[in-house]
Coordinates of C-alpha atoms in Angstrom, one line a residue:
X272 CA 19.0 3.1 10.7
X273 CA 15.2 3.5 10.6
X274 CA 14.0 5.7 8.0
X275 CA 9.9 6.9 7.7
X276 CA 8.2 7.4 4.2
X277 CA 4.7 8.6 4.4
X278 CA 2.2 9.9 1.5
X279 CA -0.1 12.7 1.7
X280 CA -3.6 12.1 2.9
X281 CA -6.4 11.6 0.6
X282 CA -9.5 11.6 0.8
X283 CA -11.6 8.9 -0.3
X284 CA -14.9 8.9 -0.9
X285 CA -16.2 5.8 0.3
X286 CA -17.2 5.1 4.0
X287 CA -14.0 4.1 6.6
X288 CA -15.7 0.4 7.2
X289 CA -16.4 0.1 2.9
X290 CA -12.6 0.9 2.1
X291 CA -11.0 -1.3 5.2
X292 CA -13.3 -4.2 4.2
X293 CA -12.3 -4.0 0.5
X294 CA -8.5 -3.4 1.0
X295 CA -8.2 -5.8 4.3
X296 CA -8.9 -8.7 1.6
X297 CA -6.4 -8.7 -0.9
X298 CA -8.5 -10.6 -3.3
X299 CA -10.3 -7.6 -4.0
X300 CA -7.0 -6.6 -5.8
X301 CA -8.8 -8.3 -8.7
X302 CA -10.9 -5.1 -9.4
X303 CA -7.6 -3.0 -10.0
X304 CA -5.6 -5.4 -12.0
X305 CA -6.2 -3.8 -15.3
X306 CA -5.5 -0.4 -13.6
X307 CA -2.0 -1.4 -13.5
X308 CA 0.9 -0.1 -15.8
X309 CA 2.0 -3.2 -17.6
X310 CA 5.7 -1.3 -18.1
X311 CA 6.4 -0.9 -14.6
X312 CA 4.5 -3.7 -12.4
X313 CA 4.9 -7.8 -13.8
X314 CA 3.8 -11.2 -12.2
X315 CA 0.9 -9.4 -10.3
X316 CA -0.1 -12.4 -8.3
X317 CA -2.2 -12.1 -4.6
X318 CA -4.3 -14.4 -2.4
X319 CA -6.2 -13.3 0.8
X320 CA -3.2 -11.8 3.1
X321 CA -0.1 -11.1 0.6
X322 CA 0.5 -10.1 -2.4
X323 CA 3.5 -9.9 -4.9
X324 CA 4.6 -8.0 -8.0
X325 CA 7.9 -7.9 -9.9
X326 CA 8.9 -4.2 -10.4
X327 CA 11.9 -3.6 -12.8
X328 CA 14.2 -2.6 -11.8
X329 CA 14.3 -3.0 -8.1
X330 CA 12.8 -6.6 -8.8
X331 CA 10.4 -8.6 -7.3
X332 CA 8.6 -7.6 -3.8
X333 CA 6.0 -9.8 -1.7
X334 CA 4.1 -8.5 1.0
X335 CA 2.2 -10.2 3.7
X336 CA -0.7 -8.5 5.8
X337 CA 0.8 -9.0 9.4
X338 CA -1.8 -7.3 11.0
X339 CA -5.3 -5.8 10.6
X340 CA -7.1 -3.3 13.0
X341 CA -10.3 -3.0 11.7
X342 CA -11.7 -0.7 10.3
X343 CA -8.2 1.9 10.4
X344 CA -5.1 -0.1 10.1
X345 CA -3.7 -3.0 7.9
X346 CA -0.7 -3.5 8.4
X347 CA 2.2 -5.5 5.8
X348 CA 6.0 -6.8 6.4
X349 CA 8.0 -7.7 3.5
X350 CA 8.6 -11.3 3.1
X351 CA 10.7 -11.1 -0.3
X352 CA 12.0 -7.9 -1.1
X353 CA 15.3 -6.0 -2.1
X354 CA 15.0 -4.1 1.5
X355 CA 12.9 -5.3 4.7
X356 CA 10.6 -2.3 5.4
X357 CA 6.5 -2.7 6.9
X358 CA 3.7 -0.9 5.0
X359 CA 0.7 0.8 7.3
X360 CA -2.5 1.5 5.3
X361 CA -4.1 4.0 7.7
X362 CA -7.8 5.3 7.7
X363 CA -9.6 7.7 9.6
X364 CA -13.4 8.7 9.0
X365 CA -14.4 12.2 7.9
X366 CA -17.9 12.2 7.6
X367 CA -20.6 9.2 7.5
X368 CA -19.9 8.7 3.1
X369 CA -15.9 9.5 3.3
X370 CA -12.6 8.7 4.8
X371 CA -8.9 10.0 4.5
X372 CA -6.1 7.5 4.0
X373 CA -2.4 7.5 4.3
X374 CA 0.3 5.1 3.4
X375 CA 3.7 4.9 5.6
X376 CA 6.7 2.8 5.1
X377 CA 9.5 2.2 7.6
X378 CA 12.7 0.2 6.7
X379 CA 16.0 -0.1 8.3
X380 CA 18.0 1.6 5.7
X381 CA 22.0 2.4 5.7
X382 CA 23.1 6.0 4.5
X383 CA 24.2 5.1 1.7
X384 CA 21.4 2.7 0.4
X385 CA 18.8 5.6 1.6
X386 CA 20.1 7.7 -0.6
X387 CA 19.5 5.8 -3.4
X388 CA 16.2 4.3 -2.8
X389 CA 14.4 7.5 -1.1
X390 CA 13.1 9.7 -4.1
X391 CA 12.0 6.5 -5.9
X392 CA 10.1 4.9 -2.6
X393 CA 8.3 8.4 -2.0
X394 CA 7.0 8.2 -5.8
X395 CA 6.2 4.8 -5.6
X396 CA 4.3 5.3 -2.2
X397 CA 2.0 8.3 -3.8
X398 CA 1.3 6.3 -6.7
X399 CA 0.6 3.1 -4.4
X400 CA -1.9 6.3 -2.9
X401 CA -3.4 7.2 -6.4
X402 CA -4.3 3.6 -7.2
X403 CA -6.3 3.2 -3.5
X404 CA -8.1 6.3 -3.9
X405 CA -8.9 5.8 -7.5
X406 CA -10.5 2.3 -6.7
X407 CA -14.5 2.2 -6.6
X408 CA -15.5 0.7 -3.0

């Protein structure tokens, strides 16, 4: 069973093309790497298209951008991960200086397992959010 997570929309301000260019190379995860809560993310490693983390207690989680649609999608699969689900990393202009991005999740999730992992994969997506809007492009 297919199950949708989305965040709200922020806005970020920082041009559409400045923000895709910056999170469409993961490399540039460098400048957030001390932004990270040392408690809840470990093993923060990344190269160009994927990145991984180890996040007790659900464990580790590596991602791989499987596609990019410059400059309003980027788009990751799972590649090692508790539960197979894609990530989108949507943006959409609002004026010349700023853009609005979202962040949506789809996994094939059982009743049962949904029920567990909802609340905590709908926190961990608007916090995912915080950290992308907080970054300085």
């Amino acid at each position: 069973m297919s199950s949708k997570f989305e965040s709200s929309v922020r806005e970020i301000k920082s041009p559409q093309q400045k923000v895709y260019d910056a999170l469409s190379n993961l490399q540039n995860l460098e400048k957030i790497r001390d932004r990270l809560p040392e408690d809840k993310i470990q093993d923060f490693t990344f190269d160009n298209d994927s990145v991984s983390v180890n996040v007790p207690p659900v464990g580790s989680i590596a991602l791989q951008i499987i596609e990019r649609e410059e400059p309003k999608t980027i788009k990751f699969e799972s590649v090692n991960s508790p539960i197979a689900f894609n990530l989108w990393i949507q943006l959409l202009p609002l004026t010349e200086e700023t853009c609005k991005m979202k962040l949506t999740i789809k996994a094939e999730l059982n009743p049962f397992i949904k029920g567990m992992v909802a609340k905590p994969l709908q926190e961990g997506l608007e916090k995912m959010a915080d950290v992308i809007q907080m970054i300085q492009y």
